[in-house]
């Protein structure tokens, strides 16, 4: 490590250090640009000015740090320079506005950068809550979070969700226009707003994770970048908010993530839990997830995410499907149903009952559930029904349900799995 | 900042909302200084629609579109930001039965006044 780079007081480094400084600026950009943005949105009162200011601040860093050295606190330096550049730009652009108006605008731009440091973690939280505000369209929340909180480019997000880049850009532009025009505030939710607002944040994070874990369409069964981003935001939230559901969601994602390497065969085929090579599971993630689940459950303020994580922990911690504690899993589903009495949770509980009491008991529950019609377009209901029929030797019923599931499935590796079952049964 | 809260309601469910309760909230929000104007509307069956096409007036019975929920009233409110507007709107009693659409007001007079002032300044020069 170059001691001089940490000590700007020792003056300008020689020119051959310029490349090294540029590399450090890049590292600092990756580490700090979202924090700088989050604070500048507060100080400058809007996305557009703040984004431009972040850009200007890093450009200034590339010019000045090779001469002046890297400052002790790059974040504070960047916020201060960004704010100064923005005010300068407003002054220069103030042809139609009186000097008094400019002075007022500049006054309204918040506190001095010296104070800016204090609210920094709150700023990152504000940014997450703003991007996930329930007044924004669900698609826009996801796009805005990935763009502003994670710093992905519009093209990267468009590729991940397989939409044309202009469509995605338009989504972000509309959302920002609504934030501005309807004046969606940049503040932390009050305690009585928190449950609703947090639910929206957690939903956005989990949707992003799932899009990366079990992509609903297309060839690639997993897009790990999106999952990694979702975990990154959840880790940030865990450090900023002491909420059991946040810990629960992070635990749930880590426990899914721990099995990623075992889910897909070398040929790109999906491998179900009972057939996975458990030596491929990531033990560090399983342990971290397990600890978070324990912590969340002990709080007694847990909700659906912590309960789903607890179920995932029981599944992951057992050495095999046979030795899994299905009694405990059914019990956890019973509690989960009290929070989320949805047909999908009923279906998962029925599958656990089939493991505990045998396929016949599970099939009775699933057929009663399907008779209500609530799951007729849900592909996993048909595969669950088909699997139990197959295990009970009811060939015709199994074939029918696999065919129905296939008609509802777009994801390629899932389709291949169903097609394999159809061939096995037909043979 | 001004927001118009449009109260939509299935008129057949109006009986579930006693007038006294609605007026009590109206007094409360007016007392708080957040309410600039508010009215309840007569039934949509009394509505008349007018259009002008090619300088000709066209009058018809009823509203433009058939919908399950009808416009039943409005509150013009003054709120710090959208979150405060949402809190005020959520407390309007019909929110429990129908829905409240919250629309920011577009400062059209201010915009036009600014353009006119700019033009006047240009003329002086």
PDB file of C-alpha atoms in Angstrom, chain A residues 363 367 382 385-404 421-422 424-427:
ATOM      1  CA  UNK A 363     -53.008 -35.011  -3.265  1.00  0.00           C
ATOM      2  CA  UNK A 367     -57.177 -31.354  -5.445  1.00  0.00           C
ATOM      3  CA  UNK A 382     -50.026 -28.454 -12.075  1.00  0.00           C
ATOM      4  CA  UNK A 385     -50.366 -32.308  -8.818  1.00  0.00           C
ATOM      5  CA  UNK A 386     -48.644 -34.246 -11.601  1.00  0.00           C
ATOM      6  CA  UNK A 387     -45.713 -35.291  -9.375  1.00  0.00           C
ATOM      7  CA  UNK A 388     -48.014 -36.725  -6.709  1.00  0.00           C
ATOM      8  CA  UNK A 389     -50.168 -38.539  -9.303  1.00  0.00           C
ATOM      9  CA  UNK A 390     -46.994 -39.978 -10.815  1.00  0.00           C
ATOM     10  CA  UNK A 391     -45.804 -41.242  -7.444  1.00  0.00           C
ATOM     11  CA  UNK A 392     -49.223 -42.855  -6.888  1.00  0.00           C
ATOM     12  CA  UNK A 393     -49.111 -44.539 -10.322  1.00  0.00           C
ATOM     13  CA  UNK A 394     -52.015 -42.498 -11.715  1.00  0.00           C
ATOM     14  CA  UNK A 395     -50.477 -42.192 -15.153  1.00  0.00           C
ATOM     15  CA  UNK A 396     -53.286 -40.494 -17.085  1.00  0.00           C
ATOM     16  CA  UNK A 397     -53.889 -37.814 -14.448  1.00  0.00           C
ATOM     17  CA  UNK A 398     -50.131 -37.175 -14.221  1.00  0.00           C
ATOM     18  CA  UNK A 399     -49.789 -36.826 -18.013  1.00  0.00           C
ATOM     19  CA  UNK A 400     -52.699 -34.375 -18.145  1.00  0.00           C
ATOM     20  CA  UNK A 401     -51.274 -32.165 -15.420  1.00  0.00           C
ATOM     21  CA  UNK A 402     -47.746 -32.167 -16.898  1.00  0.00           C
ATOM     22  CA  UNK A 403     -49.233 -31.137 -20.265  1.00  0.00           C
ATOM     23  CA  UNK A 404     -51.188 -28.343 -18.592  1.00  0.00           C
ATOM     24  CA  UNK A 421     -41.304 -36.381 -17.145  1.00  0.00           C
ATOM     25  CA  UNK A 422     -43.738 -36.659 -20.052  1.00  0.00           C
ATOM     26  CA  UNK A 424     -40.730 -41.101 -18.864  1.00  0.00           C
ATOM     27  CA  UNK A 425     -44.468 -41.530 -18.342  1.00  0.00           C
ATOM     28  CA  UNK A 426     -45.235 -42.174 -22.007  1.00  0.00           C
ATOM     29  CA  UNK A 427     -42.489 -44.844 -22.243  1.00  0.00           C
TER      30      UNK A 427
END
